[in-house]
Amino acid sequence: MTLPQRLALFCTLLPALGIGLAFWLNGQAFPEQFCVPWLDGCTTITATGIYYPSAYILRGSLICTAMFCLVWWYCARVWLDSSRMHPLKGWMWFLIVTSMMGSLLLVASIAVLGEHMLPSSEHRFLWRFHTITAGLFFLLTSICQILMTFYMWRLREPLEISHKQILVKVLLAAGQLGSLLAFWILPETGMEHGKVEAICEWWLATFCCAYFVTAWYDWADFNLTHPATYPANHLASQNAFGQEREA
Amino acid sequence: MSFGQQIALLCFLLSMGTIAVTYGVAIDQGTAEICNPFFDGCTDITHTGMKGDGGFIFRGGMIAACAFFVVWWQIMAVWLRQYTGALARGAMQLFGIVAAVGLLVGTAVLLPEKDAVRWGVHVRGANLFFQGMLLALTINYVLIWKARRRGLLVPSFGFKTLLMLCLWGLFIAFAGVTVGVEMSNGKRIIEWWATLFIGFYFISSWPDWRSVRLMAESGG
């Protein structure tokens, strides 16, 4: 398994296990909150990370995930860059900077979570800070994943990506777009705002997480390497990012 | 700057930068004493990153650094792959990753209120970091020494040798870098220096990893 593939796996498994374990521990302490949050919207991801010890687990797993995602986006840029589609370079930089900002926002958002935020009426600033940074993380990450799907569609021939690989990404990107739209539209239909918010958050987090692991198939031949391990045919013709040198 | 160099730089900046910023914020907010902790040992690293805004920065920054430590060990294993045995490389990676997880756990349980902190978990986590890192770095140093004899170019070998001497010097002279809840000034000084040396070891790979890059073999 290559280093980028491991990263893709970590970016999905770590948050899934962290949130899952935090949710389970929270359910042990507050049995009334035990439910299927994707359907009932009985609790938010934030709520699973307020009380200890579940807060420790959410803190450790999600901050680490944010950093792995940051490296994932770097890998994605290098990989997309290897297609040598120069007109897309500006967009790729936008993609990488925006997505990395999203990852840093997740760190900020999770670092402040804990029982010290209770009672909420006395810690309004911390709650507002958490809500804004977490909301921006979801928004920026979703926009970047949707954009990446679009670029991959355009680059499917030079990058030799099969339709099946793209299809999974398109479905997950569509799911994220749907969750974001539902977030704004459903409360207008008279549904309880808090419940809709929670359901959308769980679905959006699931789609975002799952998206990272889809790179596992794309990155089978994309690896970390140094001169001693360069394939002979690459040595003479490629530059730092695996692009061929311009004549 | 290659991928390997960026990871080495981020490991150093995130870990040492977080401690420096946290200490600065703690002094500004009056939650830590003003001194030169490398010589006075007036405070330990943990206590600079508990209260106030420094606590948020410390928890966020150090846990983030742990993720980069894991990536650093992965890169180190790839860099040494051609020159060393799989078992020794695996042991090096295992101790390195266990040390990073120890730091992660030890940092994640820190809280603003001293009485509410699970000190048992924190102390075990912090000790796991120092002891695990010492083992991993020692294996790493021996593997680099062997790889160098087989032709691997290691511009930082002299600096790495100096750092290993300093780390082992601290370990032998003071019977291990052990972290506790209430530490003596001497132990605090050792903790600050040991952390600095470990940080320097991460950045010492900067000149070595000039050509450690990500490469797409197909599609290019």
Short mmCIF file of C-alpha atoms in Angstrom, two decimals:
data_model
loop_
_atom_site.label_atom_id
_atom_site.label_comp_id
_atom_site.label_asym_id
_atom_site.label_seq_id
_atom_site.Cartn_x
_atom_site.Cartn_y
_atom_site.Cartn_z
CA MET A 1 0.00 0.00 0.00
CA THR A 2 1.44 3.41 -0.98
CA LEU A 3 1.73 6.35 1.44
CA PRO A 4 -1.06 8.33 -0.32
CA GLN A 5 -3.28 5.23 -0.16
CA ARG A 6 -2.65 4.92 3.59
CA LEU A 7 -3.55 8.58 3.97
CA ALA A 8 -6.80 8.03 2.06
CA LEU A 9 -7.64 5.16 4.38
CA PHE A 10 -6.75 7.12 7.55
CA CYS A 11 -8.83 10.13 6.44
CA THR A 12 -11.93 7.93 6.36
CA LEU A 13 -11.33 5.37 9.10
CA LEU A 14 -10.01 7.70 11.80
CA PRO A 15 -13.01 10.07 11.90
CA ALA A 16 -15.46 7.18 11.46
CA LEU A 17 -13.96 5.29 14.41
CA GLY A 18 -13.47 8.45 16.51
CA ILE A 19 -17.00 9.77 16.03
CA GLY A 20 -18.45 6.25 16.35
CA LEU A 21 -16.65 5.58 19.64
CA ALA A 22 -17.48 9.05 21.02
CA PHE A 23 -21.14 8.55 20.06
CA TRP A 24 -21.22 5.12 21.72
CA LEU A 25 -19.59 6.43 24.94
CA ASN A 26 -22.02 9.34 24.97
CA GLY A 27 -24.87 6.86 24.51
CA GLN A 28 -23.67 4.90 27.55
CA ALA A 29 -23.73 8.06 29.68
CA PHE A 30 -26.98 9.44 28.24
CA PRO A 31 -29.10 6.46 27.04
CA GLU A 32 -31.90 8.82 25.93
CA GLN A 33 -29.55 10.19 23.24
CA PHE A 34 -28.94 6.75 21.73
CA CYS A 35 -30.59 6.73 18.28
CA VAL A 36 -29.85 6.66 14.54
CA PRO A 37 -28.72 10.28 14.09
CA TRP A 38 -28.82 10.10 10.25
CA LEU A 39 -32.59 9.57 10.46
CA ASP A 40 -33.69 10.94 13.86
CA GLY A 41 -31.34 13.94 14.13
CA CYS A 42 -31.50 13.47 17.89
CA THR A 43 -27.93 14.67 18.45
CA THR A 44 -25.18 16.51 16.61
CA ILE A 45 -21.53 15.48 16.16
CA THR A 46 -20.59 18.42 18.39
CA ALA A 47 -22.83 17.09 21.18
CA THR A 48 -20.97 13.76 21.15
CA GLY A 49 -17.73 15.64 21.89
CA ILE A 50 -18.78 17.81 24.84
CA TYR A 51 -18.66 15.42 27.80
CA TYR A 52 -15.59 13.49 28.91
CA PRO A 53 -14.32 10.88 28.07
CA SER A 54 -15.96 11.02 24.62
CA ALA A 55 -14.58 14.56 24.17
CA TYR A 56 -11.00 13.24 24.50
CA ILE A 57 -11.60 10.71 21.74
CA LEU A 58 -13.29 13.18 19.41
CA ARG A 59 -10.53 15.73 20.05
CA GLY A 60 -7.68 13.30 19.35
CA SER A 61 -9.22 11.63 16.32
CA LEU A 62 -10.62 14.69 14.52
CA ILE A 63 -7.57 16.94 14.96
CA CYS A 64 -5.36 14.12 13.62
CA THR A 65 -7.84 13.59 10.78
CA ALA A 66 -7.68 17.28 9.87
CA MET A 67 -3.90 17.02 9.48
CA PHE A 68 -4.11 13.82 7.44
CA CYS A 69 -6.70 15.56 5.23
CA LEU A 70 -4.30 18.45 4.77
CA VAL A 71 -1.64 16.05 3.47
CA TRP A 72 -4.34 14.26 1.40
CA TRP A 73 -5.17 17.52 -0.38
CA TYR A 74 -1.48 18.13 -1.04
CA CYS A 75 -1.26 14.65 -2.59
CA ALA A 76 -4.40 15.34 -4.64
CA ARG A 77 -2.86 18.49 -6.08
CA VAL A 78 0.40 16.74 -7.00
CA TRP A 79 -1.56 13.89 -8.56
CA LEU A 80 -3.87 16.17 -10.57
CA ASP A 81 -0.83 18.27 -11.51
CA SER A 82 0.81 15.20 -13.05
CA SER A 83 -1.79 15.37 -15.84
CA ARG A 84 0.08 18.49 -17.12
CA MET A 85 -3.17 20.40 -17.75
CA HIS A 86 -1.58 23.81 -17.28
CA PRO A 87 -4.78 25.89 -17.74
CA LEU A 88 -6.11 24.25 -14.55
CA LYS A 89 -3.09 25.22 -12.42
CA GLY A 90 -4.73 28.35 -10.96
CA TRP A 91 -7.85 26.40 -10.00
CA MET A 92 -5.74 23.69 -8.41
CA TRP A 93 -4.00 26.23 -6.22
CA PHE A 94 -7.41 27.61 -5.22
CA LEU A 95 -8.49 24.05 -4.42
CA ILE A 96 -5.46 23.26 -2.28
CA VAL A 97 -5.43 26.56 -0.36
CA THR A 98 -9.19 26.44 0.32
CA SER A 99 -9.16 22.81 1.40
CA MET A 100 -6.15 23.34 3.68
CA MET A 101 -7.92 26.30 5.27
CA GLY A 102 -10.88 23.98 5.85
CA SER A 103 -8.63 21.46 7.63
CA LEU A 104 -7.15 24.17 9.87
CA LEU A 105 -10.67 25.37 10.71
CA LEU A 106 -11.56 21.84 11.84
CA VAL A 107 -8.57 21.87 14.22
CA ALA A 108 -9.66 25.23 15.66
CA SER A 109 -13.25 24.05 15.96
CA ILE A 110 -12.41 20.83 17.83
CA ALA A 111 -9.64 22.31 20.04
CA VAL A 112 -12.21 24.42 21.93
CA LEU A 113 -14.73 21.58 22.49
CA GLY A 114 -15.24 20.19 25.99
CA GLU A 115 -17.16 20.39 29.25
CA HIS A 116 -15.60 23.81 29.90
CA MET A 117 -18.13 25.14 27.33
CA LEU A 118 -20.95 24.41 29.78
CA PRO A 119 -23.25 26.09 30.65
CA SER A 120 -23.60 27.36 27.10
CA SER A 121 -25.16 30.66 28.21
CA GLU A 122 -21.89 31.63 29.93
CA HIS A 123 -19.61 30.64 27.04
CA ARG A 124 -21.33 32.15 24.05
CA PHE A 125 -18.07 33.21 22.38
CA LEU A 126 -16.65 29.66 22.44
CA TRP A 127 -19.92 28.24 21.06
CA ARG A 128 -20.07 30.85 18.31
CA PHE A 129 -16.39 30.20 17.46
CA HIS A 130 -16.99 26.44 17.29
CA THR A 131 -20.17 26.78 15.19
CA ILE A 132 -18.61 29.18 12.67
CA THR A 133 -15.35 27.23 12.24
CA ALA A 134 -17.11 23.84 12.01
CA GLY A 135 -19.66 25.24 9.53
CA LEU A 136 -16.90 26.75 7.38
CA PHE A 137 -14.96 23.47 7.48
CA PHE A 138 -17.95 21.56 6.09
CA LEU A 139 -18.67 24.23 3.49
CA LEU A 140 -15.07 24.55 2.25
CA THR A 141 -14.40 20.80 2.25
CA SER A 142 -17.62 20.07 0.36
CA ILE A 143 -16.91 22.79 -2.23
CA CYS A 144 -13.38 21.42 -2.72
CA GLN A 145 -14.55 17.82 -3.07
CA ILE A 146 -17.24 18.84 -5.58
CA LEU A 147 -14.64 20.87 -7.53
CA MET A 148 -12.16 18.00 -7.42
CA THR A 149 -14.79 15.66 -8.87
CA PHE A 150 -15.32 18.18 -11.69
CA TYR A 151 -11.57 18.36 -12.44
CA MET A 152 -11.20 14.62 -12.31
CA TRP A 153 -14.04 14.33 -14.83
CA ARG A 154 -12.14 16.71 -17.12
CA LEU A 155 -8.83 14.90 -16.55
CA ARG A 156 -10.17 11.35 -16.71
CA GLU A 157 -8.32 10.58 -19.95
CA PRO A 158 -4.81 11.87 -19.11
CA LEU A 159 -5.07 10.38 -15.61
CA GLU A 160 -6.54 7.11 -16.93
CA ILE A 161 -9.46 7.14 -14.48
CA SER A 162 -12.22 4.63 -15.14
CA HIS A 163 -15.90 5.64 -15.23
CA LYS A 164 -16.56 3.45 -12.20
CA GLN A 165 -14.00 5.39 -10.12
CA ILE A 166 -15.51 8.72 -11.17
CA LEU A 167 -19.08 7.53 -10.60
CA VAL A 168 -18.51 6.92 -6.85
CA LYS A 169 -17.04 10.41 -6.52
CA VAL A 170 -19.93 11.96 -8.46
CA LEU A 171 -22.45 10.23 -6.17
CA LEU A 172 -20.65 11.40 -3.01
CA ALA A 173 -20.29 14.95 -4.36
CA ALA A 174 -24.00 14.96 -5.27
CA GLY A 175 -24.79 13.74 -1.76
CA GLN A 176 -22.82 16.64 -0.29
CA LEU A 177 -24.53 19.15 -2.56
CA GLY A 178 -27.90 17.66 -1.58
CA SER A 179 -27.07 17.86 2.14
CA LEU A 180 -25.96 21.49 1.82
CA LEU A 181 -29.13 22.42 -0.10
CA ALA A 182 -31.34 20.53 2.36
CA PHE A 183 -29.73 22.48 5.16
CA TRP A 184 -31.19 25.70 3.74
CA ILE A 185 -34.38 24.43 2.09
CA LEU A 186 -35.90 21.98 4.60
CA PRO A 187 -36.39 24.44 7.50
CA GLU A 188 -38.49 26.54 5.08
CA THR A 189 -40.90 23.63 4.74
CA GLY A 190 -41.73 23.81 8.45
CA MET A 191 -39.37 21.08 9.72
CA GLU A 192 -37.72 21.69 13.09
CA HIS A 193 -34.49 23.62 12.37
CA GLY A 194 -32.28 21.88 14.97
CA LYS A 195 -33.33 18.42 13.79
CA VAL A 196 -32.72 19.23 10.10
CA GLU A 197 -29.35 20.73 11.00
CA ALA A 198 -28.33 17.57 12.86
CA ILE A 199 -29.49 15.20 10.11
CA CYS A 200 -27.71 17.25 7.41
CA GLU A 201 -24.54 17.43 9.52
CA TRP A 202 -24.38 13.63 9.92
CA TRP A 203 -25.00 12.99 6.22
CA LEU A 204 -22.55 15.69 5.13
CA ALA A 205 -19.86 14.31 7.47
CA THR A 206 -20.46 10.78 6.14
CA PHE A 207 -20.18 11.87 2.49
CA CYS A 208 -17.06 14.00 3.20
CA CYS A 209 -15.37 11.13 5.05
CA ALA A 210 -16.21 8.52 2.44
CA TYR A 211 -14.92 10.76 -0.35
CA PHE A 212 -11.35 10.61 0.95
CA VAL A 213 -11.12 6.83 0.68
CA THR A 214 -12.22 6.88 -2.98
CA ALA A 215 -8.68 8.06 -3.78
CA TRP A 216 -7.42 4.66 -2.61
CA TYR A 217 -8.09 3.19 -6.08
CA ASP A 218 -6.70 6.23 -7.93
CA TRP A 219 -3.43 6.29 -6.02
CA ALA A 220 -2.24 2.68 -6.45
CA ASP A 221 0.64 3.88 -8.68
CA PHE A 222 1.15 7.20 -6.92
CA ASN A 223 3.91 6.84 -4.38
CA LEU A 224 6.60 8.46 -2.33
CA THR A 225 9.95 7.94 -3.93
CA HIS A 226 13.57 9.12 -3.97
CA PRO A 227 16.48 8.65 -6.42
CA ALA A 228 17.41 5.17 -5.18
CA THR A 229 13.88 3.93 -5.93
CA TYR A 230 13.05 5.93 -9.09
CA PRO A 231 12.06 3.69 -11.98
CA ALA A 232 14.81 4.00 -14.60
CA ASN A 233 12.48 5.46 -17.25
CA HIS A 234 11.37 8.24 -14.87
CA LEU A 235 14.82 9.37 -13.81
CA ALA A 236 15.73 11.19 -16.97
CA SER A 237 12.37 12.64 -17.84
CA GLN A 238 10.52 13.74 -14.71
CA ASN A 239 10.73 16.69 -12.35
CA ALA A 240 9.88 17.06 -8.65
CA PHE A 241 6.18 16.31 -8.96
CA GLY A 242 6.41 13.49 -11.44
CA GLN A 243 5.77 15.83 -14.37
CA GLU A 244 7.84 15.44 -17.44
CA ARG A 245 10.36 18.19 -18.00
CA GLU A 246 9.44 20.63 -20.68
CA ALA A 247 11.80 20.40 -23.63
CA MET B 1 10.86 22.15 -1.54
CA SER B 2 10.20 18.41 -1.76
CA PHE B 3 7.35 16.59 0.01
CA GLY B 4 9.80 15.03 2.49
CA GLN B 5 11.31 18.41 3.34
CA GLN B 6 7.87 19.95 3.87
CA ILE B 7 6.90 17.21 6.32
CA ALA B 8 10.22 17.58 8.24
CA LEU B 9 9.67 21.34 8.44
CA LEU B 10 6.03 20.99 9.55
CA CYS B 11 6.99 18.46 12.26
CA PHE B 12 9.45 20.96 13.71
CA LEU B 13 7.34 24.10 13.29
CA LEU B 14 4.13 22.54 14.62
CA SER B 15 5.72 20.99 17.71
CA MET B 16 8.25 23.68 18.68
CA GLY B 17 6.10 26.53 17.34
CA THR B 18 3.08 25.37 19.35
CA ILE B 19 5.13 25.21 22.56
CA ALA B 20 6.64 28.66 21.91
CA VAL B 21 3.29 30.29 21.05
CA THR B 22 1.56 28.59 23.98
CA TYR B 23 4.23 29.79 26.39
CA GLY B 24 3.98 33.32 24.97
CA VAL B 25 0.19 33.37 25.34
CA ALA B 26 0.41 31.86 28.84
CA ILE B 27 2.85 34.60 29.92
CA ASP B 28 0.62 37.26 28.37
CA GLN B 29 -2.45 35.92 30.20
CA GLY B 30 -0.56 35.42 33.45
CA THR B 31 -1.00 31.65 33.59
CA ALA B 32 2.75 30.91 33.39
CA GLU B 33 5.86 32.43 34.97
CA ILE B 34 8.25 34.53 32.88
CA CYS B 35 11.66 32.83 32.81
CA ASN B 36 14.00 30.87 30.57
CA PRO B 37 12.63 27.35 31.19
CA PHE B 38 15.70 25.75 29.55
CA PHE B 39 17.85 27.05 32.41
CA ASP B 40 15.45 27.95 35.25
CA GLY B 41 12.97 25.09 34.92
CA CYS B 42 10.29 27.36 36.44
CA THR B 43 7.52 25.54 34.56
CA ASP B 44 7.07 22.32 32.61
CA ILE B 45 5.68 22.12 29.08
CA THR B 46 2.35 20.64 30.22
CA HIS B 47 1.56 23.48 32.62
CA THR B 48 2.13 26.16 29.96
CA GLY B 49 -0.61 24.54 27.86
CA MET B 50 -3.47 24.02 30.27
CA LYS B 51 -5.20 27.24 31.16
CA GLY B 52 -6.69 30.03 29.05
CA ASP B 53 -6.29 30.39 25.30
CA GLY B 54 -2.86 28.75 25.54
CA GLY B 55 -4.66 25.49 26.36
CA PHE B 56 -6.63 25.54 23.11
CA ILE B 57 -3.50 26.34 21.08
CA PHE B 58 -1.47 23.66 22.87
CA ARG B 59 -4.07 20.90 22.43
CA GLY B 60 -4.75 21.77 18.79
CA GLY B 61 -1.10 22.25 17.83
CA MET B 62 0.43 19.26 19.61
CA ILE B 63 -2.22 16.77 18.45
CA ALA B 64 -1.78 18.13 14.91
CA ALA B 65 2.01 17.65 15.25
CA CYS B 66 1.42 13.99 16.25
CA ALA B 67 -0.26 13.35 12.88
CA PHE B 68 2.80 14.76 11.10
CA PHE B 69 5.14 12.67 13.27
CA VAL B 70 3.33 9.57 11.97
CA VAL B 71 3.83 10.74 8.35
CA TRP B 72 7.51 11.55 9.13
CA TRP B 73 8.11 7.94 10.25
CA GLN B 74 6.43 6.64 7.09
CA ILE B 75 8.74 8.79 4.96
CA MET B 76 11.76 7.70 6.98
CA ALA B 77 10.87 4.04 6.31
CA VAL B 78 10.56 4.68 2.55
CA TRP B 79 13.87 6.58 2.52
CA LEU B 80 15.72 3.69 4.21
CA ARG B 81 13.86 0.90 2.34
CA GLN B 82 16.66 0.09 -0.12
CA TYR B 83 19.36 -0.14 2.55
CA THR B 84 17.86 -1.76 5.65
CA GLY B 85 15.99 -4.86 6.78
CA ALA B 86 12.21 -4.91 7.04
CA LEU B 87 12.20 -6.05 10.69
CA ALA B 88 14.41 -3.25 12.01
CA ARG B 89 12.53 -0.72 9.89
CA GLY B 90 9.23 -2.05 11.19
CA ALA B 91 10.43 -1.81 14.82
CA MET B 92 11.59 1.76 14.22
CA GLN B 93 8.22 2.73 12.74
CA LEU B 94 6.31 0.93 15.51
CA PHE B 95 8.13 2.71 18.35
CA GLY B 96 7.90 6.03 16.51
CA ILE B 97 4.16 5.72 15.95
CA VAL B 98 3.53 4.44 19.49
CA ALA B 99 5.43 7.49 20.80
CA ALA B 100 3.29 9.82 18.65
CA VAL B 101 0.09 8.14 19.90
CA GLY B 102 1.38 8.49 23.48
CA LEU B 103 1.82 12.24 22.98
CA LEU B 104 -1.61 12.46 21.35
CA VAL B 105 -3.34 10.71 24.27
CA GLY B 106 -1.33 12.65 26.85
CA THR B 107 -2.30 15.95 25.21
CA ALA B 108 -5.95 15.10 24.50
CA VAL B 109 -6.72 14.57 28.22
CA LEU B 110 -5.40 17.99 29.29
CA LEU B 111 -8.04 20.33 30.72
CA PRO B 112 -8.01 23.92 32.02
CA GLU B 113 -8.74 22.81 35.61
CA LYS B 114 -5.77 21.00 37.16
CA ASP B 115 -7.94 18.85 39.46
CA ALA B 116 -10.08 17.59 36.60
CA VAL B 117 -7.14 16.33 34.50
CA ARG B 118 -6.66 12.57 34.30
CA TRP B 119 -3.04 12.78 35.37
CA GLY B 120 -2.46 9.04 35.23
CA VAL B 121 -3.29 8.98 31.52
CA HIS B 122 -1.34 12.17 30.81
CA VAL B 123 1.82 11.03 32.63
CA ARG B 124 1.76 7.60 30.94
CA GLY B 125 1.17 9.20 27.54
CA ALA B 126 3.99 11.75 27.96
CA ASN B 127 6.43 9.10 29.21
CA LEU B 128 5.46 6.80 26.36
CA PHE B 129 6.34 9.65 24.00
CA PHE B 130 9.78 10.30 25.47
CA GLN B 131 10.80 6.65 25.97
CA GLY B 132 9.26 5.47 22.69
CA MET B 133 10.87 8.32 20.78
CA LEU B 134 14.29 7.60 22.31
CA LEU B 135 14.03 3.97 21.21
CA ALA B 136 12.73 4.83 17.73
CA LEU B 137 15.38 7.51 17.16
CA THR B 138 18.14 5.17 18.35
CA ILE B 139 17.03 2.45 15.93
CA ASN B 140 16.73 5.12 13.25
CA TYR B 141 20.24 6.39 13.92
CA VAL B 142 21.72 2.88 13.73
CA LEU B 143 19.84 2.19 10.47
CA ILE B 144 21.05 5.49 8.98
CA TRP B 145 24.61 4.63 10.03
CA LYS B 146 24.33 1.26 8.23
CA ALA B 147 22.64 2.80 5.18
CA ARG B 148 25.36 5.44 4.98
CA ARG B 149 28.01 2.71 4.82
CA ARG B 150 26.04 1.20 1.91
CA GLY B 151 26.10 4.44 -0.04
CA LEU B 152 23.09 6.49 1.13
CA LEU B 153 23.86 10.20 1.14
CA VAL B 154 23.13 11.62 4.63
CA PRO B 155 24.28 15.27 4.86
CA SER B 156 22.87 15.60 8.39
CA PHE B 157 24.72 12.62 9.85
CA GLY B 158 27.06 14.74 12.01
CA PHE B 159 24.16 16.78 13.42
CA LYS B 160 22.16 13.61 14.07
CA THR B 161 25.15 12.10 15.90
CA LEU B 162 25.37 15.20 18.12
CA LEU B 163 21.63 15.06 18.86
CA MET B 164 21.79 11.36 19.75
CA LEU B 165 24.72 12.02 22.10
CA CYS B 166 22.75 14.81 23.79
CA LEU B 167 19.58 12.70 24.12
CA TRP B 168 21.42 9.68 25.51
CA GLY B 169 23.48 11.99 27.73
CA LEU B 170 20.26 13.32 29.28
CA PHE B 171 18.89 9.80 29.60
CA ILE B 172 21.96 8.31 31.29
CA ALA B 173 22.79 11.30 33.48
CA PHE B 174 19.30 11.68 34.84
CA ALA B 175 18.05 8.08 34.76
CA GLY B 176 15.59 8.63 31.97
CA VAL B 177 13.44 11.51 30.81
CA THR B 178 10.45 10.85 33.03
CA VAL B 179 7.46 13.12 33.30
CA GLY B 180 5.41 13.42 36.49
CA VAL B 181 2.56 15.56 37.87
CA GLU B 182 4.79 17.72 40.09
CA MET B 183 8.33 17.74 38.73
CA SER B 184 11.53 19.17 40.21
CA ASN B 185 13.19 22.08 38.41
CA GLY B 186 15.93 19.73 37.21
CA LYS B 187 13.44 17.37 35.59
CA ARG B 188 11.62 20.28 33.99
CA ILE B 189 14.89 21.48 32.46
CA ILE B 190 15.54 17.97 31.09
CA GLU B 191 12.01 17.86 29.62
CA TRP B 192 12.52 21.18 27.78
CA TRP B 193 15.92 20.16 26.37
CA ALA B 194 14.81 16.64 25.42
CA THR B 195 11.81 18.07 23.56
CA LEU B 196 14.04 20.56 21.74
CA PHE B 197 16.50 17.83 20.70
CA ILE B 198 13.64 15.64 19.42
CA GLY B 199 12.30 18.63 17.46
CA PHE B 200 15.76 19.20 15.97
CA TYR B 201 16.00 15.52 15.00
CA PHE B 202 12.80 15.90 12.95
CA ILE B 203 14.09 18.98 11.10
CA SER B 204 17.54 17.37 10.64
CA SER B 205 16.01 15.32 7.81
CA TRP B 206 15.56 18.51 5.78
CA PRO B 207 18.87 18.22 3.85
CA ASP B 208 18.55 14.42 3.59
CA TRP B 209 15.09 14.45 1.99
CA ARG B 210 15.77 16.93 -0.78
CA SER B 211 14.70 14.37 -3.37
CA VAL B 212 12.00 12.47 -1.45
CA ARG B 213 8.99 13.25 -3.63
CA LEU B 214 5.57 12.08 -4.60
CA MET B 215 5.46 10.62 -8.06
CA ALA B 216 2.64 9.37 -10.25
CA GLU B 217 3.97 6.44 -12.24
CA SER B 218 1.02 6.38 -14.62
CA GLY B 219 -0.96 9.23 -16.03
CA GLY B 220 2.05 11.47 -16.37
#
